[in-house]
Coordinates of C-alpha atoms and ligand atoms in Angstrom, one line a residue:
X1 CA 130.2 115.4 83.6
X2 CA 129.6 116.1 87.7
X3 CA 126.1 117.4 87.1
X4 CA 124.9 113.9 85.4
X5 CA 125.3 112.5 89.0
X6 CA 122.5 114.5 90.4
X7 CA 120.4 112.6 88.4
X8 CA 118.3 110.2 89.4
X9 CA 118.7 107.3 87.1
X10 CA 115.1 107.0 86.4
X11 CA 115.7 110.0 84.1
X12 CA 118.3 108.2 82.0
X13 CA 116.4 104.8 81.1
X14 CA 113.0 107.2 80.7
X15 CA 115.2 109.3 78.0
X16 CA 116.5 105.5 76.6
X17 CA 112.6 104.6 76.3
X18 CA 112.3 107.5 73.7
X19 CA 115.1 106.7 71.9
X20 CA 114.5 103.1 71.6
X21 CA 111.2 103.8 69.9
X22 CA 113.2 106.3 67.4
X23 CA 112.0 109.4 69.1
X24 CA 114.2 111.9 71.0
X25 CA 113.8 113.6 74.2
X26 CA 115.6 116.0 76.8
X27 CA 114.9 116.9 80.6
X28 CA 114.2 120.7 79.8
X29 CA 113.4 124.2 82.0
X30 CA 114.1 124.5 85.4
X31 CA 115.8 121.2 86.3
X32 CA 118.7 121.7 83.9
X33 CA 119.1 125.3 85.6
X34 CA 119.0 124.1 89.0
X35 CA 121.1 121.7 88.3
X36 CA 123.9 123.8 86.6
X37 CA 123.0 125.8 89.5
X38 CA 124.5 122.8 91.6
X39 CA 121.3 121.8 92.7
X40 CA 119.6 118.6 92.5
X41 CA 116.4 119.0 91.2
X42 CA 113.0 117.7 91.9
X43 CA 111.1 118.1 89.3
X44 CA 112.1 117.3 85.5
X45 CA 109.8 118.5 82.2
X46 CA 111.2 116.9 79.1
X47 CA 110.6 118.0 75.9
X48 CA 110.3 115.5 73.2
X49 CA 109.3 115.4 69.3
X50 CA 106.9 112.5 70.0
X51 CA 103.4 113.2 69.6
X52 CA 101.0 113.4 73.0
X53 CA 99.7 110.6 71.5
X54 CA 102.6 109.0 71.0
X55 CA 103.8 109.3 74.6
X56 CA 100.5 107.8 75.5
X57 CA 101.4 104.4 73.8
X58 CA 104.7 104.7 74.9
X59 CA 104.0 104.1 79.0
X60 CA 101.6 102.3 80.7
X61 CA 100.3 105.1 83.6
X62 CA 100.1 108.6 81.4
X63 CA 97.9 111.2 82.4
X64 CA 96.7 113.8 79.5
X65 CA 97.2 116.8 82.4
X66 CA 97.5 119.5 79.7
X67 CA 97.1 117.7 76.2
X68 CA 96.2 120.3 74.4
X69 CA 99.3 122.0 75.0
X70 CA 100.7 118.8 74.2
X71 CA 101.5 118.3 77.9
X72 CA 101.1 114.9 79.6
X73 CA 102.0 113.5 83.1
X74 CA 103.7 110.4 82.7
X75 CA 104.0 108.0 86.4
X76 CA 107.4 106.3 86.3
X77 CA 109.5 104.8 88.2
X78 CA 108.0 106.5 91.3
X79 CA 108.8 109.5 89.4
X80 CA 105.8 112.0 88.0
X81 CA 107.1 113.4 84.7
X82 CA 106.0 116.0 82.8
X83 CA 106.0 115.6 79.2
X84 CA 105.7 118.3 76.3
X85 CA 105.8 117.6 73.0
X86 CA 108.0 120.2 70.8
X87 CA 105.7 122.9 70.3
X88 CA 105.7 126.4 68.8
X89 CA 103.1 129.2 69.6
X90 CA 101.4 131.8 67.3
X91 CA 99.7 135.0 68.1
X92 CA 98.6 135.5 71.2
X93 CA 96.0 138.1 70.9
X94 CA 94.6 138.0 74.8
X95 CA 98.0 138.0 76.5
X96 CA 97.6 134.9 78.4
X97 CA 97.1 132.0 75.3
X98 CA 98.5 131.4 72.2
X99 CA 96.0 131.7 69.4
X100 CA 97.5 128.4 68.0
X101 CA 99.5 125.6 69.2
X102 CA 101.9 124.1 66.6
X103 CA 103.3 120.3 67.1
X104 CA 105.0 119.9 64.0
X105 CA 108.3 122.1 64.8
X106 CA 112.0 121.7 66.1
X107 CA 113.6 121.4 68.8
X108 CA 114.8 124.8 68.0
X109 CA 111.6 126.3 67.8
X110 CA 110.3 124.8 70.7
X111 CA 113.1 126.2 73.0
X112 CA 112.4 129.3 71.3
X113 CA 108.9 129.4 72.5
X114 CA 110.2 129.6 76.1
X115 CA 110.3 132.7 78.4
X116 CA 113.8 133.6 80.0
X117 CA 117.6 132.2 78.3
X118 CA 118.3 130.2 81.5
X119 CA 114.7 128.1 81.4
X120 CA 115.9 127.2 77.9
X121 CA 118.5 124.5 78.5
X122 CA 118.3 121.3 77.5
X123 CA 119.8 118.3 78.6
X124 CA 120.9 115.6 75.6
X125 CA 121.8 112.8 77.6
X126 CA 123.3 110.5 75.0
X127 CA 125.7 113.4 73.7
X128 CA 126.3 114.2 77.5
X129 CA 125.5 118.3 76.3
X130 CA 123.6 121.0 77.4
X131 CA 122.0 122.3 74.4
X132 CA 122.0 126.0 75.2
X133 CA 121.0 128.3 72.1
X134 CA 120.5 131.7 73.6
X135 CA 123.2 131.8 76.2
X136 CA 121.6 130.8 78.9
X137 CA 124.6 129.7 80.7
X138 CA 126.5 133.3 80.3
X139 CA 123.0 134.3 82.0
X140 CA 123.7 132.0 85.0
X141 CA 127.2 132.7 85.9
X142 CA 125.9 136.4 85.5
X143 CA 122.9 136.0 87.8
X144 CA 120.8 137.6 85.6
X145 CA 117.1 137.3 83.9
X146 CA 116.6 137.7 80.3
X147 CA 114.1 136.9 78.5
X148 CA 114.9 135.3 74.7
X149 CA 114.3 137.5 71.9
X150 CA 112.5 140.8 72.3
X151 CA 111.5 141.1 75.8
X152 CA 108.4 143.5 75.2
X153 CA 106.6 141.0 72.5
X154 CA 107.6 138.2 74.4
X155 CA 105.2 139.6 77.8
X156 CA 102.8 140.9 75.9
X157 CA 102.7 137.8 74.3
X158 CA 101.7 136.0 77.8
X159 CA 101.8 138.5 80.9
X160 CA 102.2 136.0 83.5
X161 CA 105.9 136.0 82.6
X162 CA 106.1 139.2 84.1
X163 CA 105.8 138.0 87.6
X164 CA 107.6 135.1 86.0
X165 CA 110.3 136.9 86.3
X166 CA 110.4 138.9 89.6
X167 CA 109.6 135.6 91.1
X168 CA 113.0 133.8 89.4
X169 CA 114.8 136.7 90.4
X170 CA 113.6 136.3 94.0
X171 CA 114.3 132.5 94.3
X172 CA 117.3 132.7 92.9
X173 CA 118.6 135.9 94.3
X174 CA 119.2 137.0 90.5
X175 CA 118.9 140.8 88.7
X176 CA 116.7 141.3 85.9
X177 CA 118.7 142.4 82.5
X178 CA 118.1 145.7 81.5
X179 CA 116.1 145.0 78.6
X180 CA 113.9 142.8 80.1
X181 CA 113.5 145.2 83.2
X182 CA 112.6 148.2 80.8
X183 CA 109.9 146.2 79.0
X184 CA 108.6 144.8 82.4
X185 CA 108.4 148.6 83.7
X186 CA 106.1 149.8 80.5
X187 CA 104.0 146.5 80.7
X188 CA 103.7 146.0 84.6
X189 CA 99.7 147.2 83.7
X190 CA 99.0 144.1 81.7
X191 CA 99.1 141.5 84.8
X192 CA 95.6 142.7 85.4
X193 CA 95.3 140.5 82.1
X194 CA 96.0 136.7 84.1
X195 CA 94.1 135.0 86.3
X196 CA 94.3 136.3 90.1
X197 CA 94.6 131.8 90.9
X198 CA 98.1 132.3 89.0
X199 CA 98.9 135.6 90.4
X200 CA 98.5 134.2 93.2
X201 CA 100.7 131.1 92.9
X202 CA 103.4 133.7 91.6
X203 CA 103.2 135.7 95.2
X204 CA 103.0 132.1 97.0
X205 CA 106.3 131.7 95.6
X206 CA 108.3 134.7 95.6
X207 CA 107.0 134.2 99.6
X208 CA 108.5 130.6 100.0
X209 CA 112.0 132.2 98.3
X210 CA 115.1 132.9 100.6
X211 CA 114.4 136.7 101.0
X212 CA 110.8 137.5 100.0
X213 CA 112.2 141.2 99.7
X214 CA 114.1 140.7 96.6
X215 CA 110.9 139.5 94.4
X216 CA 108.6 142.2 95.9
X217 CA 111.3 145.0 95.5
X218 CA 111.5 143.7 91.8
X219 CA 107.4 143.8 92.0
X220 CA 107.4 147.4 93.1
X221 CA 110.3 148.4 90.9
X222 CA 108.7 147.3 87.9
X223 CA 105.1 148.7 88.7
X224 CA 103.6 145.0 89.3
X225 CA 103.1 146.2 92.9
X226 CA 100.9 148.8 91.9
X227 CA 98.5 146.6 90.1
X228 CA 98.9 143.3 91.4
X229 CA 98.9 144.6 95.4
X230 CA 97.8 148.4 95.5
X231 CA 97.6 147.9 99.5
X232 CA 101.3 147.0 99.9
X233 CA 102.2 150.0 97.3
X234 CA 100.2 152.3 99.7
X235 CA 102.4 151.6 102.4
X236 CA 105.7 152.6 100.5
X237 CA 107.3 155.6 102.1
X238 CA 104.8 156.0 105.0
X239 CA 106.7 157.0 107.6
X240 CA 106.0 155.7 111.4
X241 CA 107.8 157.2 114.6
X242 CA 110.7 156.9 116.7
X243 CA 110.5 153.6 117.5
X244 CA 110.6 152.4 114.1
X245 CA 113.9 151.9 111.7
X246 CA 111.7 152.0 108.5
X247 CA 108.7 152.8 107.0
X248 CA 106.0 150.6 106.9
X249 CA 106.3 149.0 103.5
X250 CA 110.3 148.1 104.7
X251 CA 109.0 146.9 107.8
X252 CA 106.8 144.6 106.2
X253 CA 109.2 142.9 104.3
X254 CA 112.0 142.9 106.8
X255 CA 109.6 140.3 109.2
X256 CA 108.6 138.8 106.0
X257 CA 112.2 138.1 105.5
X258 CA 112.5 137.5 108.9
X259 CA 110.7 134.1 108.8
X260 CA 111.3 130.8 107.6
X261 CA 110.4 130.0 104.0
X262 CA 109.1 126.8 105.2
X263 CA 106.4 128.8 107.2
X264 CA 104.5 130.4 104.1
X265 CA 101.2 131.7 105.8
X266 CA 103.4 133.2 108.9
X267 CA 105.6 135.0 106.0
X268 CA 102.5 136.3 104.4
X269 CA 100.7 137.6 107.9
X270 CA 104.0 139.2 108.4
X271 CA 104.0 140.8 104.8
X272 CA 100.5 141.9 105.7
X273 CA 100.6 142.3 109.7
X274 CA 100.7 146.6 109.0
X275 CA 98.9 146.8 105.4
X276 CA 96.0 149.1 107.5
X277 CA 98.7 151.5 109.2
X278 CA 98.4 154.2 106.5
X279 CA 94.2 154.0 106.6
X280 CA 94.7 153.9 110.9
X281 CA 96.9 156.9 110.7
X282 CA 96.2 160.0 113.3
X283 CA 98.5 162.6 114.8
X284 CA 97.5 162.9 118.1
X285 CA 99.4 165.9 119.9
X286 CA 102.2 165.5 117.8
X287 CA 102.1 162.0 117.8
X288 CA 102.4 159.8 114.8
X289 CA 99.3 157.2 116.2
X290 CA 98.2 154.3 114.4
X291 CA 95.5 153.0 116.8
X292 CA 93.8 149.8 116.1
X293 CA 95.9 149.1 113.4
X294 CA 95.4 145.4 113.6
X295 CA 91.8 145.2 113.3
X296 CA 92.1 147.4 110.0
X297 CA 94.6 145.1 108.8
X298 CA 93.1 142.0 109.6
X299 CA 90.2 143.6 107.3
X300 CA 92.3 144.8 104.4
X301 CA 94.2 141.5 104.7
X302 CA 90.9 139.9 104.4
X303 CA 89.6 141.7 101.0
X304 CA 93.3 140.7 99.6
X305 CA 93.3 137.2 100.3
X306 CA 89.3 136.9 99.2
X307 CA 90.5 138.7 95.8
X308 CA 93.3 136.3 95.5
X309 CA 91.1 133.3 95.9
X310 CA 93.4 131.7 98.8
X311 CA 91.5 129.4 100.7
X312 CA 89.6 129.6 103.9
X313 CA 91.6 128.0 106.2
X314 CA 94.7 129.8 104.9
X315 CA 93.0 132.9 105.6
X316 CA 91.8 132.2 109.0
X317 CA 95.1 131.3 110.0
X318 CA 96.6 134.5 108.0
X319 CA 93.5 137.0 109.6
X320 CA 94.1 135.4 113.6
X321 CA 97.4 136.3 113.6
X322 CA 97.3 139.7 112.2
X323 CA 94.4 140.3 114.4
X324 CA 96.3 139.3 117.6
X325 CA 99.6 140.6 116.4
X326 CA 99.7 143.6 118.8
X327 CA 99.4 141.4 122.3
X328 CA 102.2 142.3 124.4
X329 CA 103.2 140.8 127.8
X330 CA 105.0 142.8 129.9
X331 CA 105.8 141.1 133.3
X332 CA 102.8 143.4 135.1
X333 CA 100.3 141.4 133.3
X334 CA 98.0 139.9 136.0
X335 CA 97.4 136.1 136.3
X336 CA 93.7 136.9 134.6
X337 CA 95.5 138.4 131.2
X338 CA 97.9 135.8 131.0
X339 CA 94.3 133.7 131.5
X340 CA 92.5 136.1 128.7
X341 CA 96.0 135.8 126.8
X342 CA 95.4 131.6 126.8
X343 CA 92.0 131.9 125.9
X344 CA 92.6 133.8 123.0
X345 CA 95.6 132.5 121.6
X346 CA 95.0 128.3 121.4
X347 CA 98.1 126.2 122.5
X348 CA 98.1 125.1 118.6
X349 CA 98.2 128.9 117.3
X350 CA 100.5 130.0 119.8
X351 CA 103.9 129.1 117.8
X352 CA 103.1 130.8 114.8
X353 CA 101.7 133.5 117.2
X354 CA 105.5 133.9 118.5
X355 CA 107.4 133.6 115.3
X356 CA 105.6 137.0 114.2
X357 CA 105.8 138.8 117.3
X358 CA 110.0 137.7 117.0
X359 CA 110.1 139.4 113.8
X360 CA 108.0 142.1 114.0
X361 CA 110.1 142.9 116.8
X362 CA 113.2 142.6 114.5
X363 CA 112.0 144.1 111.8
X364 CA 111.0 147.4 114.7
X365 CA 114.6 147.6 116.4
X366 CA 116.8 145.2 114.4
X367 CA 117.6 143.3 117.4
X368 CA 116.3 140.0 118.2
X369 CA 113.5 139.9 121.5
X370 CA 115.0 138.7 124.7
X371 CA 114.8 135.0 124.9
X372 CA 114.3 135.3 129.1
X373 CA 111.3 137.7 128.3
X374 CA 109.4 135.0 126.5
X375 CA 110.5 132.3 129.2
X376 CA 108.8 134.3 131.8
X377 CA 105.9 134.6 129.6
X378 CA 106.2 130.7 128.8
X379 CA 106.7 130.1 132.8
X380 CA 104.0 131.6 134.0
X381 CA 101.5 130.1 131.3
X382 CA 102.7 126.8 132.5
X383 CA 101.5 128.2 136.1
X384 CA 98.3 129.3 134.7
X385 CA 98.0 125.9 132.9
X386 CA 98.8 123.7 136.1
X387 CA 95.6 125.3 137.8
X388 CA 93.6 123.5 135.3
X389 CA 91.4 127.1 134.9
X390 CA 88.4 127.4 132.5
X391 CA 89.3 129.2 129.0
X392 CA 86.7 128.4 126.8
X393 CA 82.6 127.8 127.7
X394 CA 83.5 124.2 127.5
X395 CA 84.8 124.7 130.7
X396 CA 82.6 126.3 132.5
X397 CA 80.5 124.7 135.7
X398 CA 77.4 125.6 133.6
X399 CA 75.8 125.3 130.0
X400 CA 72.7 126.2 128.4
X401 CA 70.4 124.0 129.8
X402 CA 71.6 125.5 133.2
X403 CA 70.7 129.0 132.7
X404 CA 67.2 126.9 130.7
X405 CA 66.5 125.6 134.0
X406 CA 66.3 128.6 136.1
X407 CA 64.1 130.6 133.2
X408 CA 66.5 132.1 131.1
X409 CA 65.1 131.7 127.2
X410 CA 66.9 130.6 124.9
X411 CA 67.7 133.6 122.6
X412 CA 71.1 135.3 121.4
X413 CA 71.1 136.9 125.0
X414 CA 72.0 133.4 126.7
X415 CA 75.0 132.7 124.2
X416 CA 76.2 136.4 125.6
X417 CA 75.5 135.5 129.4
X418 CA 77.2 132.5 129.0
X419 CA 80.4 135.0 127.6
X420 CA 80.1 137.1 130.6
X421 CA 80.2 133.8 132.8
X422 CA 83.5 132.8 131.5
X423 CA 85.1 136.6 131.8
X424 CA 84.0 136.6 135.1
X425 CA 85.8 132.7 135.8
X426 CA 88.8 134.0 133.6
X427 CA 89.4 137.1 135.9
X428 CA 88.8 134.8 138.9
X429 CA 89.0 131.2 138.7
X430 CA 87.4 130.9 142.3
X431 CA 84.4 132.0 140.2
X432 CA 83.9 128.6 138.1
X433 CA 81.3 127.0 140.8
X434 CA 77.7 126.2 139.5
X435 CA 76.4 127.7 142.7
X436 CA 78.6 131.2 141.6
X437 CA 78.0 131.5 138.2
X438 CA 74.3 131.1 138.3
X439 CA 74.1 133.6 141.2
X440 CA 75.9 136.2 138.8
X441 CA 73.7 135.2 135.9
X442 CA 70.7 136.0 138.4
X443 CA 72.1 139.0 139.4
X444 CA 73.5 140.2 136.1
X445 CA 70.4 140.0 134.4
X446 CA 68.4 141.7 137.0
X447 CA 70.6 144.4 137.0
X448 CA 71.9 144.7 132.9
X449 CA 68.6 142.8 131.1
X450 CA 66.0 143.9 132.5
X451 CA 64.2 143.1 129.1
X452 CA 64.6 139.2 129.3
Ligands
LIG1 P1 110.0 125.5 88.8 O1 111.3 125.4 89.5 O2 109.0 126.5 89.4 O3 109.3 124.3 88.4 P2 110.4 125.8 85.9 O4 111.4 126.7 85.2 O5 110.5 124.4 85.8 O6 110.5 126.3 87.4 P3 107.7 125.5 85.1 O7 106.6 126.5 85.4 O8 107.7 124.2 85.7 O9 109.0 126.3 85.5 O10 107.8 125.4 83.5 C1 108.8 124.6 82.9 C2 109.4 125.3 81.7 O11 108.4 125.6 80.8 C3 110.1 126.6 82.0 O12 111.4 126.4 82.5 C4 110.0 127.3 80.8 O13 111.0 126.9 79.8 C5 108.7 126.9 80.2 N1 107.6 127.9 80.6 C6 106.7 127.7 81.6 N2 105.9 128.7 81.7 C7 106.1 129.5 80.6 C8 105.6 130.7 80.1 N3 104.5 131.3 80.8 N4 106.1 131.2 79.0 C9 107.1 130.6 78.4 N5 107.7 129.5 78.8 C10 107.2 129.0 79.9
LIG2 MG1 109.2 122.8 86.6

């Protein structure tokens, strides 16, 4: 069979471990999908009717990652393989765990357990089969996501499989089958139920997918958008003005789309570059007006990321380019804003700064910015750059102990002078002498703080 050559062959003598020791075991979930899909997968779960335990004494580096789902990691071979002993689930009365984990089941049962027809294929490598026993293969050729049995016990059972599914249907560009779509739509409410950590992995992923779109249409479709991001539902429908092609919510997920899928936190500033348009909204003679539309975003974007628990750095880097995302050169920019632009925007930030700019431009007018536009841009940072000019206070011909020496006291009011200092230097680079600045500090202070 062509597939069993996108194996790795660690796989098969793992499998003949098992079997040596009389116990069975099959690569299981998403590996056999991706690779009927023609893929070759990364990861493999097997299933197995070993005990955790078991498993334990059957390699030397196992790690009990989940054992009390019966789950353990198992280091081989360079390989990290997850390994799940055949389980069946009772109740679930919470909607996020079963009440009681069963070991002593079938194979049968265990795929059973499972949440949509094509994550329950398994792979028996001595019969060279797929074991498929809810048509999970029909599923694939049709693109489609179903979920095995009845599709409204089987998410109120465990909700996350609701975003589960949007987020399938957005990596794999696959439809969700009507059944499964219906139940999705009456029990979108219950994702409030799961942890915002997992929630959040869910949106991670449906980010890092070919076209983002596809899983957050599903999202809004089904109702998950409502609960899961209210902001982003807010913004469906508002309508912007005559330079735009869409309304906000499309034009969020156009310069999502836009982006690579390699570059998740530039996909998810994009996705949230506009969230505060519909709260900046004025009409100003006529005008549709969204004025400081950034700084609201950056905000909203803020409270979303904080509820979703993403880290701090990933939400500095998220906030700083939303924040600057309305900065736009125009070749009557002066040397001192191309100066302030630098100072602003870091050499390090400054890709990421011009992959949203390029697809928030797209996502406005459908057309791609001119590349000569951003060369002049470039060109005359490089000019900017060769003059060695100050951007930061680092640069500056004084410090603290400067403006110390000639009795300024070291209160909050020195950190600002020392601000001042560097807008004067960045407007005029002629301006970065000790002699100058401390002259303008003199003067400044005589004439603005008369308090200090
Ligand atoms: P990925 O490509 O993201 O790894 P996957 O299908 O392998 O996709 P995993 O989260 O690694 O997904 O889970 C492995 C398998 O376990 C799934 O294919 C599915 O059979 C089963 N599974 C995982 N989570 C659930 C769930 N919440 N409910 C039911 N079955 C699940
Ligand atoms: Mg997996």
């Amino acid at each position: 069979m062509f597939l069993f050559q996108k194996i790795p062959s660690a796989v098969f003598s793992f499998v003949t471990e098992f079997e040596k020791n009389g116990f069975a075991c099959y690569p299981v979930g998403g590996a056999v999908r991706d690779l009927l899909l023609g893929k070759r997968p990364t990861d493999f779960d097997f299933t197995t009717d070993a005990r955790p335990e078991a498993v334990m004494k059957l390699f030397r580096s196992v790690i009990p990652t989940g054992i009390r789902h019966g789950t353990v990691t198992v280091l081989y071979r360079h390989h990290s393989f997850e390994v799940t002993s055949y389980r069946s689930e009772e109740s679930y009365s919470d909607g996020r765990h079963p009440d009681r984990v069963s070991f002593d089941c079938t194979l049968e049962e265990d795929l059973k357990r499972r949440d949509f027809t094509i994550n329950a294929l398994a792979l028996d490598i001595a019969g060279k089969r797929i074991i498929d026993l809810f048509d999970g293969r029909s599923d694939l050729k049709n693109k489609r996501i179903r979920c095995i049995g009845n599709p409204e016990e089987r998410f109120r059972e465990d909700a996350l499989r609701l975003m589960r599914a949007a987020r399938f249907a957005s990596r794999l560009s696959f439809t969700i089958e009507e059944k499964t779509f219906e139940a999705m739509k009456r029990l979108a409410p219950s994702v409030s139920r799961i942890s915002v950590e997992r929630i959040r992995e869910e949106i991670m992923k449906i980010i890092t997918s070919p076209r983002p779109s596809v899983g957050f249409e599903m999202m809004r479709e089904t109702g998950l958008t409502k609960t899961v991001l209210p902001e982003l539902e807010n913004c469906v429908g508002f309508e912007q003005n005559e330079f735009h092609r869409f309304d906000v919510y499309r034009h969020l997920l156009a310069a999502c789309d836009y982006l690579p899928a390699e570059k998740p936190q530039i996909r998810l500033a994009a996705l949230l570059h506009d969230i505060g348009k519909p709260a900046s909204f004025a009409l100003r003679d006529g005008r549709r007006t969204f004025y400081g539309h950034e700084i609201k975003s950056a905000d909203m974007a803020d409270r979303i990321m904080h509820r979703l628990k993403f880290s701090n750095s990933e939400i500095e880097t998220v906030l700083f380019l939303i924040r600057n995302h309305m900065i736009h050169y125009t070749p009557e920019w002066s040397d001192s804003a191309v100066r302030r632009f630098m100072a602003a925007v870091p050499p390090e930030k400054r890709p990421d700064f011009f992959a949203l700019k390029e697809a928030d431009a797209f996502a406005h007018e459908g057309t791609r910015p001119n590349p000569l536009f951003q060369k002049e841009f470039l060109d005359r940072i490089a000019a900017c750059e060769a003059q060695n000019a100050a951007l930061s206070l680092k640069d500056l011909a004084v410090n603290g102990n400067d403006l110390a020496s000639i009795g300024f006291p070291k209160t909050p009011q020195m950190g600002r002078m020392l601000k001042i200092l560097l807008e004067a230097v960045l407007d005029d680079p002629q301006m970065n002498t000790k002699e100058k600045l401390l002259n303008l500090a003199v003067n400044y202070r005589k004439e603005f703080m008369p308090e200090n």
